[in-house]
mmCIF file of C-alpha atoms in Angstrom:
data_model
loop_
_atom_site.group_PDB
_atom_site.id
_atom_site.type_symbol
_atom_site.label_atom_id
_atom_site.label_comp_id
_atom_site.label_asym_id
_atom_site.label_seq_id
_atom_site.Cartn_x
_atom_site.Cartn_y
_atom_site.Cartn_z
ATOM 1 C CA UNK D 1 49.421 10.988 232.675
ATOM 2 C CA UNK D 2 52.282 9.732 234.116
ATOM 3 C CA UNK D 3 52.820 10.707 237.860
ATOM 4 C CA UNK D 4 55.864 12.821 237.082
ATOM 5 C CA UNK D 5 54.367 15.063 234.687
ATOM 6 C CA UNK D 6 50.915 15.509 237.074
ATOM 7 C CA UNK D 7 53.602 16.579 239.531
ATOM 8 C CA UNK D 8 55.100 18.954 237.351
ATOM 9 C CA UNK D 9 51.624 20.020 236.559
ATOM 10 C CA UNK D 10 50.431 20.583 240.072
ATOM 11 C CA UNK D 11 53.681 22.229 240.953
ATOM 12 C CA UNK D 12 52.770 24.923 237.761
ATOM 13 C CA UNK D 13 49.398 25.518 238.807
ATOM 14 C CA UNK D 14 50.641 26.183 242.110
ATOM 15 C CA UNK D 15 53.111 29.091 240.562
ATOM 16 C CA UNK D 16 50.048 30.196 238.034
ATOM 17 C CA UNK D 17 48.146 30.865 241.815
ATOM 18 C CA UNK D 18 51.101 32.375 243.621
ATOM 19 C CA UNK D 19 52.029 34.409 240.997
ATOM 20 C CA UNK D 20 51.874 38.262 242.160
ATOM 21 C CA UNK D 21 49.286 40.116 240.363
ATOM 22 C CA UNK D 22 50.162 43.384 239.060
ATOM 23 C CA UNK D 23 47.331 46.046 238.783
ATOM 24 C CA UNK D 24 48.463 48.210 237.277
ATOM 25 C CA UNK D 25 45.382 50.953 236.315
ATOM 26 C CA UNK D 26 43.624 50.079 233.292
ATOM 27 C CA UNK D 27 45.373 51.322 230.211
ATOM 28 C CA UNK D 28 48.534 52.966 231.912
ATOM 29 C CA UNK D 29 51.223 53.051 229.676
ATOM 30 C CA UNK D 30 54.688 52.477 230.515
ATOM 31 C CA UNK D 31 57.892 54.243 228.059
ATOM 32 C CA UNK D 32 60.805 53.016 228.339
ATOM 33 C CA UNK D 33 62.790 53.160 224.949
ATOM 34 C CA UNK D 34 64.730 56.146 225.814
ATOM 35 C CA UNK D 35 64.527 56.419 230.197
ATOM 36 C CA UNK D 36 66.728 54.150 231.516
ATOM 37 C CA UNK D 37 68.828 54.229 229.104
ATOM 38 C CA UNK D 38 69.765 58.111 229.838
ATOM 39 C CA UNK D 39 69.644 57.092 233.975
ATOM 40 C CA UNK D 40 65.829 57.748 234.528
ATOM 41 C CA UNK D 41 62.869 56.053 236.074
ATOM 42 C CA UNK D 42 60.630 54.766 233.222
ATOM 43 C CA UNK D 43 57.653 57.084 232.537
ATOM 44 C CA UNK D 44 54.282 55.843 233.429
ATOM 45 C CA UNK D 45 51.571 57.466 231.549
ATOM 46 C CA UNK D 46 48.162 57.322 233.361
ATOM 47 C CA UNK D 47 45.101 57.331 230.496
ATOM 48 C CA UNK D 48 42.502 57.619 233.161
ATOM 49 C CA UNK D 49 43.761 60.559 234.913
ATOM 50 C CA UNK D 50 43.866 62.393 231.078
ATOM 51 C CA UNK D 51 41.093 61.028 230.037
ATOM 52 C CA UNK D 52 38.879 62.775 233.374
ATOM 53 C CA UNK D 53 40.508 66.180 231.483
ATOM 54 C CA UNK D 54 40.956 65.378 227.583
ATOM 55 C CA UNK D 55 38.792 64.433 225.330
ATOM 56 C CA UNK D 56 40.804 61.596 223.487
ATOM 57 C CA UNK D 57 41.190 63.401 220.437
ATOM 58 C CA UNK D 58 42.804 66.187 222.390
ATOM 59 C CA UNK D 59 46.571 63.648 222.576
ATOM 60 C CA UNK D 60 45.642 61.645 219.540
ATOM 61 C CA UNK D 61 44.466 64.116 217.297
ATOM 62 C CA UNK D 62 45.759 67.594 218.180
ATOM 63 C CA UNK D 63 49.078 66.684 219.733
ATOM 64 C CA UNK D 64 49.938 64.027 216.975
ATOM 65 C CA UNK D 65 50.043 60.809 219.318
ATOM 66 C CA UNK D 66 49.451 57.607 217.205
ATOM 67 C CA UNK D 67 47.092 55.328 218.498
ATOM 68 C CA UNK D 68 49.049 51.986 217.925
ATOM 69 C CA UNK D 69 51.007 50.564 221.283
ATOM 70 C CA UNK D 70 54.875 51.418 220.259
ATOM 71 C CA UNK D 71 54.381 53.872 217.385
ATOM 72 C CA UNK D 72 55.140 56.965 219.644
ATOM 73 C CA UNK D 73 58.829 56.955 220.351
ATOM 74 C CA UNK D 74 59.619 60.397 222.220
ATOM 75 C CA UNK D 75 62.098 62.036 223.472
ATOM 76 C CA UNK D 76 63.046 64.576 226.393
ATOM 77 C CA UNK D 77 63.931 66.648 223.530
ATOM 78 C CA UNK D 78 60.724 67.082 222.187
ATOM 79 C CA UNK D 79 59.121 67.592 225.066
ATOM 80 C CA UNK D 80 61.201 70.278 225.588
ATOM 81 C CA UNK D 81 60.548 71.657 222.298
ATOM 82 C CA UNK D 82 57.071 71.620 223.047
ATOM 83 C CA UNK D 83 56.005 68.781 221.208
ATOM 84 C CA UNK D 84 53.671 65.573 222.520
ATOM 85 C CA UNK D 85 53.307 66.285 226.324
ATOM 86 C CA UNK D 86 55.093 69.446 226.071
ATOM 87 C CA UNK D 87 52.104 70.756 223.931
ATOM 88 C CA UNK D 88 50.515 70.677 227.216
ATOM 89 C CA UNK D 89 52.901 70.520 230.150
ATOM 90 C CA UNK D 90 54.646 73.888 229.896
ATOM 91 C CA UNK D 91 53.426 75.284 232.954
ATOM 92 C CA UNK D 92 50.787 76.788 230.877
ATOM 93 C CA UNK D 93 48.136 74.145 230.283
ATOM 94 C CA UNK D 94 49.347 71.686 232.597
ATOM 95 C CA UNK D 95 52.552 71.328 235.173
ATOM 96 C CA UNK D 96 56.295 72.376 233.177
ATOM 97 C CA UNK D 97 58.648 69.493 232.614
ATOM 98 C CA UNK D 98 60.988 70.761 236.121
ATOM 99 C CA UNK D 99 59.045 68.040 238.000
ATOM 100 C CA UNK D 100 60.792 65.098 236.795
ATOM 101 C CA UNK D 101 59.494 62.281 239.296
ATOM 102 C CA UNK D 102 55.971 62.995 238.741
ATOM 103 C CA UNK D 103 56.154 61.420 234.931
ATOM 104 C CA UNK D 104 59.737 59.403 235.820
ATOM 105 C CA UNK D 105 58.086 57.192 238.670
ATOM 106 C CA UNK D 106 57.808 53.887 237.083
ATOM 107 C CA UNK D 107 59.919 50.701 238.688
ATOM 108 C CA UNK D 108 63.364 49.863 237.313
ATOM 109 C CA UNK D 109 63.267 47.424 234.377
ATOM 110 C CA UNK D 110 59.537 47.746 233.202
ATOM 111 C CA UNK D 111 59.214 47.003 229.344
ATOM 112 C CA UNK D 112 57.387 49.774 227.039
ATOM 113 C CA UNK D 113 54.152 48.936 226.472
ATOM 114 C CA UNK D 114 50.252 49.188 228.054
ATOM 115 C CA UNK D 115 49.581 47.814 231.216
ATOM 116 C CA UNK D 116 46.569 46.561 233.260
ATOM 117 C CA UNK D 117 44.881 45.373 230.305
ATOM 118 C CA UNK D 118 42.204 42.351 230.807
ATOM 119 C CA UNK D 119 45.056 39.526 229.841
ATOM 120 C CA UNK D 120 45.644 37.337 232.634
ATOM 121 C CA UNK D 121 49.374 36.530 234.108
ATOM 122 C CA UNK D 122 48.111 32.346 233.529
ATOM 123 C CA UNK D 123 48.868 30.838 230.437
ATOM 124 C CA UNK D 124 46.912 32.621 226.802
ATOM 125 C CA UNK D 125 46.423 35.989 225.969
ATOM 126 C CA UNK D 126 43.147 37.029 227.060
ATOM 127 C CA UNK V 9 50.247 -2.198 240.030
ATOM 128 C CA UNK V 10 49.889 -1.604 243.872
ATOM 129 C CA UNK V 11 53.613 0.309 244.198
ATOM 130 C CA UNK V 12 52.092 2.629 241.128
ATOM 131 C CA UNK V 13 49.002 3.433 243.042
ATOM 132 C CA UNK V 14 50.967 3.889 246.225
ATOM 133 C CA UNK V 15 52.726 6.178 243.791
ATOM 134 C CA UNK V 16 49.967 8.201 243.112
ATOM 135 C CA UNK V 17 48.831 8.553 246.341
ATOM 136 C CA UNK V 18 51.918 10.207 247.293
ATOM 137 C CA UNK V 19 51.774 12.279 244.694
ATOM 138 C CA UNK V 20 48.187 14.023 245.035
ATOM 139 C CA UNK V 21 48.996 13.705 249.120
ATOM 140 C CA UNK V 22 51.991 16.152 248.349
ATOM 141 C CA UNK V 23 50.002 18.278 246.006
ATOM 142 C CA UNK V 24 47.589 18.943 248.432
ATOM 143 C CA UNK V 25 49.752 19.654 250.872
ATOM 144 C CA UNK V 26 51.586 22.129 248.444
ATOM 145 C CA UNK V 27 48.205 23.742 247.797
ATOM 146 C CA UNK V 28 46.834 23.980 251.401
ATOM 147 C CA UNK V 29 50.099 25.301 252.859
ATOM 148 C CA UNK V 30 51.473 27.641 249.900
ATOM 149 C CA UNK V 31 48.953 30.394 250.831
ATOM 150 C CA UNK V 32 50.281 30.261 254.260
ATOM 151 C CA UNK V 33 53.765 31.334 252.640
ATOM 152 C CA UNK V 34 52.789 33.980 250.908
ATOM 153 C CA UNK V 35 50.164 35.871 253.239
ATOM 154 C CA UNK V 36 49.969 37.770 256.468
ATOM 155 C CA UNK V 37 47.697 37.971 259.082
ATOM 156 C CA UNK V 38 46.060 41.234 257.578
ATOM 157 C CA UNK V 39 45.179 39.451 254.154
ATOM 158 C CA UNK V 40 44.507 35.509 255.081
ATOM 159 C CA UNK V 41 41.051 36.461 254.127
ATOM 160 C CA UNK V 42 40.590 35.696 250.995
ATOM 161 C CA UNK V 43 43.492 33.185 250.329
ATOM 162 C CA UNK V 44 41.920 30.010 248.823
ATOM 163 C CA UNK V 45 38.628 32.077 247.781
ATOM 164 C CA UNK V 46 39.728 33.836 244.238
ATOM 165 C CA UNK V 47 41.612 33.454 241.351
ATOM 166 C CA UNK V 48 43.903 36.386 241.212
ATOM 167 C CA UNK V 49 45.898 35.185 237.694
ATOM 168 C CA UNK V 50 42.738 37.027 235.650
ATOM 169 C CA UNK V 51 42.595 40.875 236.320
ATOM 170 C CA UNK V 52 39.171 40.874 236.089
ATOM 171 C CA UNK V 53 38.670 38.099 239.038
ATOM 172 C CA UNK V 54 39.946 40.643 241.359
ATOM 173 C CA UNK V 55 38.412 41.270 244.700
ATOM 174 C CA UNK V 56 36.594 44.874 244.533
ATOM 175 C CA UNK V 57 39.548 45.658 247.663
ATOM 176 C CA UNK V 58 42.518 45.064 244.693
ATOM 177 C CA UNK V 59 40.712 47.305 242.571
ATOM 178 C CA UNK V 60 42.386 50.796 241.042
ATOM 179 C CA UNK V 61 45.410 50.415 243.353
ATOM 180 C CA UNK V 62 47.156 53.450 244.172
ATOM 181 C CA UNK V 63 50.159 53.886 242.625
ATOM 182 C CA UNK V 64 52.410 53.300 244.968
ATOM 183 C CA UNK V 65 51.219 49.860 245.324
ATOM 184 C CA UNK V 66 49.920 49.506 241.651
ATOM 185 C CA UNK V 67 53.077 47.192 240.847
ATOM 186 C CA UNK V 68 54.948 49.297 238.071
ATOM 187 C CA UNK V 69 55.287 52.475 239.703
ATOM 188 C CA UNK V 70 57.937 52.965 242.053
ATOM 189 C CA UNK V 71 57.239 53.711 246.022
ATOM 190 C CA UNK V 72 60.733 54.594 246.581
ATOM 191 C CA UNK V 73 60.210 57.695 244.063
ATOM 192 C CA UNK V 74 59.223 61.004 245.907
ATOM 193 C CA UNK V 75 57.059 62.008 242.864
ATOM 194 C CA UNK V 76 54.799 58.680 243.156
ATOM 195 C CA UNK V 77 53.247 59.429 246.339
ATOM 196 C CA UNK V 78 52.409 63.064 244.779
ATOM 197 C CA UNK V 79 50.356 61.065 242.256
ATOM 198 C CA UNK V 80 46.425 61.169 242.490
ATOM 199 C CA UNK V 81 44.855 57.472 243.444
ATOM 200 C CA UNK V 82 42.493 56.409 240.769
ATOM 201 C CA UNK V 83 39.611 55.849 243.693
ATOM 202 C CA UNK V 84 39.870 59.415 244.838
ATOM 203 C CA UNK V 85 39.398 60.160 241.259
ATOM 204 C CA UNK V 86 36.549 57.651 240.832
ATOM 205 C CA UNK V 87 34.417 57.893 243.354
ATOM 206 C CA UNK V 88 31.309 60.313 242.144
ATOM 207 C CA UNK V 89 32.064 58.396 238.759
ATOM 208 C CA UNK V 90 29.207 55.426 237.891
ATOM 209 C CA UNK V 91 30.157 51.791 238.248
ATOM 210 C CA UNK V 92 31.435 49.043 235.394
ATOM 211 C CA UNK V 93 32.227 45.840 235.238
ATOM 212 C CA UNK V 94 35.524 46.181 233.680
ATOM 213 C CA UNK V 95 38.648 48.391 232.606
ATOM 214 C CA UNK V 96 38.931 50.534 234.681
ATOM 215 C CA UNK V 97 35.292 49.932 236.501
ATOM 216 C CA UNK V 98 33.841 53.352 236.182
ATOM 217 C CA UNK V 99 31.576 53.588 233.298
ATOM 218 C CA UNK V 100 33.210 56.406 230.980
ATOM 219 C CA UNK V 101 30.420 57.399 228.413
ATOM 220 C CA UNK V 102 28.077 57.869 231.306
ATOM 221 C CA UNK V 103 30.667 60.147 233.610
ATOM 222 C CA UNK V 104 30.530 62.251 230.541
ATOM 223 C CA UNK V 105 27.129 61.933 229.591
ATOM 224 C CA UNK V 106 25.878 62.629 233.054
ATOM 225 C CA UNK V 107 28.471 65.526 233.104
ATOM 226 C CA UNK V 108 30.037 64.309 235.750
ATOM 227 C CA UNK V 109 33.220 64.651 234.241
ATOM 228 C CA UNK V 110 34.134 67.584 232.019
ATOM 229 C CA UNK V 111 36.895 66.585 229.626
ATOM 230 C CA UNK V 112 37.976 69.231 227.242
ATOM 231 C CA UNK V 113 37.352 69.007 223.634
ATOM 232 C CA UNK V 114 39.976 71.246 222.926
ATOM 233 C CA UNK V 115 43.547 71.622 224.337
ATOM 234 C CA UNK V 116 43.145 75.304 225.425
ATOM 235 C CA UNK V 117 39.836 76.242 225.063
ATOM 236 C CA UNK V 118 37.437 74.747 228.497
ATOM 237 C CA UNK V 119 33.872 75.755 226.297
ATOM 238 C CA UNK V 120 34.910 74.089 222.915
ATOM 239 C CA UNK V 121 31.646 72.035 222.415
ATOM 240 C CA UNK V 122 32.116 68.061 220.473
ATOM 241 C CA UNK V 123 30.995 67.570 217.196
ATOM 242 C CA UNK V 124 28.766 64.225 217.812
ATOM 243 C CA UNK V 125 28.009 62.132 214.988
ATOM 244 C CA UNK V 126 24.630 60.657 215.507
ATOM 245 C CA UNK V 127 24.078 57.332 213.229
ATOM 246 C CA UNK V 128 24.213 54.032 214.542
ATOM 247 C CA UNK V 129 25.373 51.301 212.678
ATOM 248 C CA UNK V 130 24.192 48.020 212.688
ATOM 249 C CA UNK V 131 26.204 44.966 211.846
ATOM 250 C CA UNK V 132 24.980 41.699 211.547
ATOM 251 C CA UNK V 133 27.222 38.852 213.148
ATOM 252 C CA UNK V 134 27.442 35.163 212.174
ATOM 253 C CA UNK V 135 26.563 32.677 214.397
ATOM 254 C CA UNK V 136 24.366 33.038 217.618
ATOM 255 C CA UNK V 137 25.503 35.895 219.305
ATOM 256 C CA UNK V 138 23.276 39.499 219.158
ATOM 257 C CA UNK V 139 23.997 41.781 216.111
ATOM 258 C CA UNK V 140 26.549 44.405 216.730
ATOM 259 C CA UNK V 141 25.335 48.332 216.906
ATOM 260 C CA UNK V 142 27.912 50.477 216.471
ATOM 261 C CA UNK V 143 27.179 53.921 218.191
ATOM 262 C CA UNK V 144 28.908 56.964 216.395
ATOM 263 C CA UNK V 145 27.621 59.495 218.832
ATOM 264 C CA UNK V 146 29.110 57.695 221.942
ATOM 265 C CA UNK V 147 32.252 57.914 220.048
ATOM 266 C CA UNK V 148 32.316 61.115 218.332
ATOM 267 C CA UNK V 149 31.921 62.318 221.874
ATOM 268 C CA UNK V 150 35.455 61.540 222.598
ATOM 269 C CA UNK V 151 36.919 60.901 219.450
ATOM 270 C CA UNK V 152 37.512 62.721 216.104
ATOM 271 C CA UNK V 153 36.395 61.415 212.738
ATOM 272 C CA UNK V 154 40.081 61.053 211.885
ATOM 273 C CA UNK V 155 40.904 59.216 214.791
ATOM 274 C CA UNK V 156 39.206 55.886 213.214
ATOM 275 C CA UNK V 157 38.951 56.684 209.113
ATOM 276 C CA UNK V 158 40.347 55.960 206.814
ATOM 277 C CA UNK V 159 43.199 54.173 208.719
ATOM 278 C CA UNK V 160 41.241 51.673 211.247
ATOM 279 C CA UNK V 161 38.113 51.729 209.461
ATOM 280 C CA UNK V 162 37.177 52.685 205.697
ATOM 281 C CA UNK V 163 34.261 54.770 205.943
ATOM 282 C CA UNK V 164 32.378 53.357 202.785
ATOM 283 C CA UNK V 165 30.029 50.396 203.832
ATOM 284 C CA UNK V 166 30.419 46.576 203.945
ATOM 285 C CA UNK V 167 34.256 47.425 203.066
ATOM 286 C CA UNK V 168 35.159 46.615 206.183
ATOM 287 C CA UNK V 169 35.604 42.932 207.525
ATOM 288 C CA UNK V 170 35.800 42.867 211.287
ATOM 289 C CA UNK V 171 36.321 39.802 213.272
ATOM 290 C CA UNK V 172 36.883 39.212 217.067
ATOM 291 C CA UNK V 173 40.188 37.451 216.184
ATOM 292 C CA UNK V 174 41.513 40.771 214.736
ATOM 293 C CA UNK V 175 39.822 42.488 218.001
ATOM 294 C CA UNK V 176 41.842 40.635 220.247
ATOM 295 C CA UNK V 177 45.100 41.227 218.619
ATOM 296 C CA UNK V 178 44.708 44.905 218.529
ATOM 297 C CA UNK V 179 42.840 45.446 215.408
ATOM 298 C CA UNK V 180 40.155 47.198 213.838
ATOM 299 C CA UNK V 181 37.755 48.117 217.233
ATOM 300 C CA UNK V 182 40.771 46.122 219.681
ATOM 301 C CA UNK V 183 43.214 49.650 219.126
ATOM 302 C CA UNK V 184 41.093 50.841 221.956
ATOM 303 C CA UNK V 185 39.122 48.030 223.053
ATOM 304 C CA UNK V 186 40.944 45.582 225.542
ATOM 305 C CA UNK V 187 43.734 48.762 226.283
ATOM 306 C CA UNK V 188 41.798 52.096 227.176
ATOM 307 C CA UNK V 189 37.932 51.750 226.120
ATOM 308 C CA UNK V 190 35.862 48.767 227.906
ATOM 309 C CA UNK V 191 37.564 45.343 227.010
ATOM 310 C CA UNK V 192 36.126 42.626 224.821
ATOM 311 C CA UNK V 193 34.430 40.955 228.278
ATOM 312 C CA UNK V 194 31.811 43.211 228.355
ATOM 313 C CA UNK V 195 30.021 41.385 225.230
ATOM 314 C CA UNK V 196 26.664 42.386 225.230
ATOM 315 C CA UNK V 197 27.792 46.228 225.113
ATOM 316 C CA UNK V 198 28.520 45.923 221.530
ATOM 317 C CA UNK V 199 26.575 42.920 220.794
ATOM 318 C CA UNK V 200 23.282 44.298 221.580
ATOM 319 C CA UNK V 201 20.910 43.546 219.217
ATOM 320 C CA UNK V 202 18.600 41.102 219.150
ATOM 321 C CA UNK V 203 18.383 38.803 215.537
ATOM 322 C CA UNK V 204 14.827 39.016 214.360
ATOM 323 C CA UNK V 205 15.296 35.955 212.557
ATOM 324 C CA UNK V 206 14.190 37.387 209.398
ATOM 325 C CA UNK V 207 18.160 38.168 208.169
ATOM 326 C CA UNK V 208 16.738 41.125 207.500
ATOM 327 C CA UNK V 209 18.300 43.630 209.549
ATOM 328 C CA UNK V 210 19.328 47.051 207.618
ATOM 329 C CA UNK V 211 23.045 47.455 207.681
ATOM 330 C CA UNK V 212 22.817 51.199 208.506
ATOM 331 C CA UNK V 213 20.667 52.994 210.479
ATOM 332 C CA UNK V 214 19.678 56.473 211.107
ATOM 333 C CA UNK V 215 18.616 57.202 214.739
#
């Protein structure tokens, strides 16, 4: 190894270890397809907080969520229409869809997809 | 021959340097603690203090939003709630087991009982890790039949080839394991029966 490239190495390493960890909860999922793009926050999803209250089969059974990351692309609309969360959050079952920031509270620029999974931020997928 | 050790010297003399003073950067006095101590770049290496952050320090929700500090903190959530090793370290199947927690089964109706599934099934592995035993009524406690078949797994036996490459991509028992149900590091939960050496194990079982 040629003293250049153990540099480069080291100086990798060193960003692997400063790198700030995100930890995100376990299985929060962020959507973002349609947010930002209408001037809202991204909508974080928190599993675990359902999950204390629902059965899974409740969401992915009865309210017609597919189980595969990505395959659920909704829509205010919907929601609105009582479809997907709306099936709940109607101010009947759970909180109605008037407190925006509550679901609308993830950072600027966050990609759709689950978070806080068991992958590291290093190098590899798991 | 002597300039390239001199060389080299110089180099791992400015790597350590880099590696003793970076932390320095990067911390204050409140957390200089454990700087040096863990790895943070695997979720799982975590220091029990990092642990279910609340969200307005959880990295991807945003403390500038009034709604985020409305949001419950998993720990307040968690704290009755049996330890795990992984996810999101409370043991799930236990909180519900132990009644604990008391998620509905139905979207409207609190007293709608589960239909649980009781048969375990048994799946012998190749090589030298424990056969797998796969626990319908743990599931079926959460989860509807239709959840998993026909379109994860086809319920008909030995049609079904499962391997821990598909697992962690996503497939097969990875759609929930590794994102919401107790990740793939927590081995021995599925791999959990001792080979009897005889190859003779049953492929189903009946409780």
């Amino acid at each position: 190894m040629t003293p250049l490239r153990l540099l480069y190495v080291a100086l990798l390493m060193v960003l692997v270890m400063v790198a700030v960890p995100v930890w995100a909860e376990y299985a929060d999922v962020v959507l973002n397809r349609n947010a930002e793009a209408n001037g809202m926050r991204p909508v974080i999803y928190p599993h675990w907080f359902h999950r204390i209250r629902f059965r899974c089969k409740v969401c992915h059974s009865e309210l017609g969520f597919e189980m595969r990351v990505g395959s659920n692309n909704i829509n205010m609309g919907e929601i609105l229409d009582g479809k997907y969360c709306g099936m709940c959050h109607n101010g009947d079952v759970a909180w109605s869809t008037e407190f925006c920031d509550r679901c609308h509270s993830g950072l600027p620029g966050l990609a759709t997809g689950i978070r806080g999974a068991s992958k590291s931020s290093g190098p590899g997928d798991y | 021959m002597k300039l390239i050790s001199l060389k080299w010297k110089a180099v791992v003399g400015v790597t350590a340097m880099v590696f003793v003073t970076t932390p320095l950067f990067f911390s204050s006095a409140e957390d200089a603690k454990p700087v040096g101590g863990v790895n943070t770049f695997n979720r799982l290496m975590a220091p029990k203090s990092e642990r279910n952050q609340p969200p307005s320090n959880d990295g991807i929700h945003d403390p500038t939003n009034e709604g985020t500090s409305l949001l419950l903190p998993p720990k307040e959530a968690f704290k009755d709630m049996p330890p795990a090793q992984a996810g999101n370290f409370v043991d799930w199947v236990q909180s519900l087991q132990k009644g604990l927690i008391k998620p509905r089964y139905d979207r409207s109706n609190p007293n709608e009982e589960a239909v649980v599934f009781d048969l375990d099934i048994v799946r012998e592995v190749k090589g030298t890790m424990p056969d797998v035993v796969y626990p319908h009524d743990r599931h079926t406690q959460w989860l509807d039949c239709s959840n998993c078949h026909p379109d994860i797994f086809i319920p008909e036996k030995g049609k079904n080839q499962i391997s821990m490459a598909q697992i962690l991509m996503g497939q097969k028992c990875g759609v929930c394991h590794g994102k919401v149900a107790f990740p793939v590091s927590d081995c021995r939960k599925c791999h959990s029966k001792k080979k009897d050496g005889k190859g003779a194990a049953t492929d189903t079982k009946k409780k």
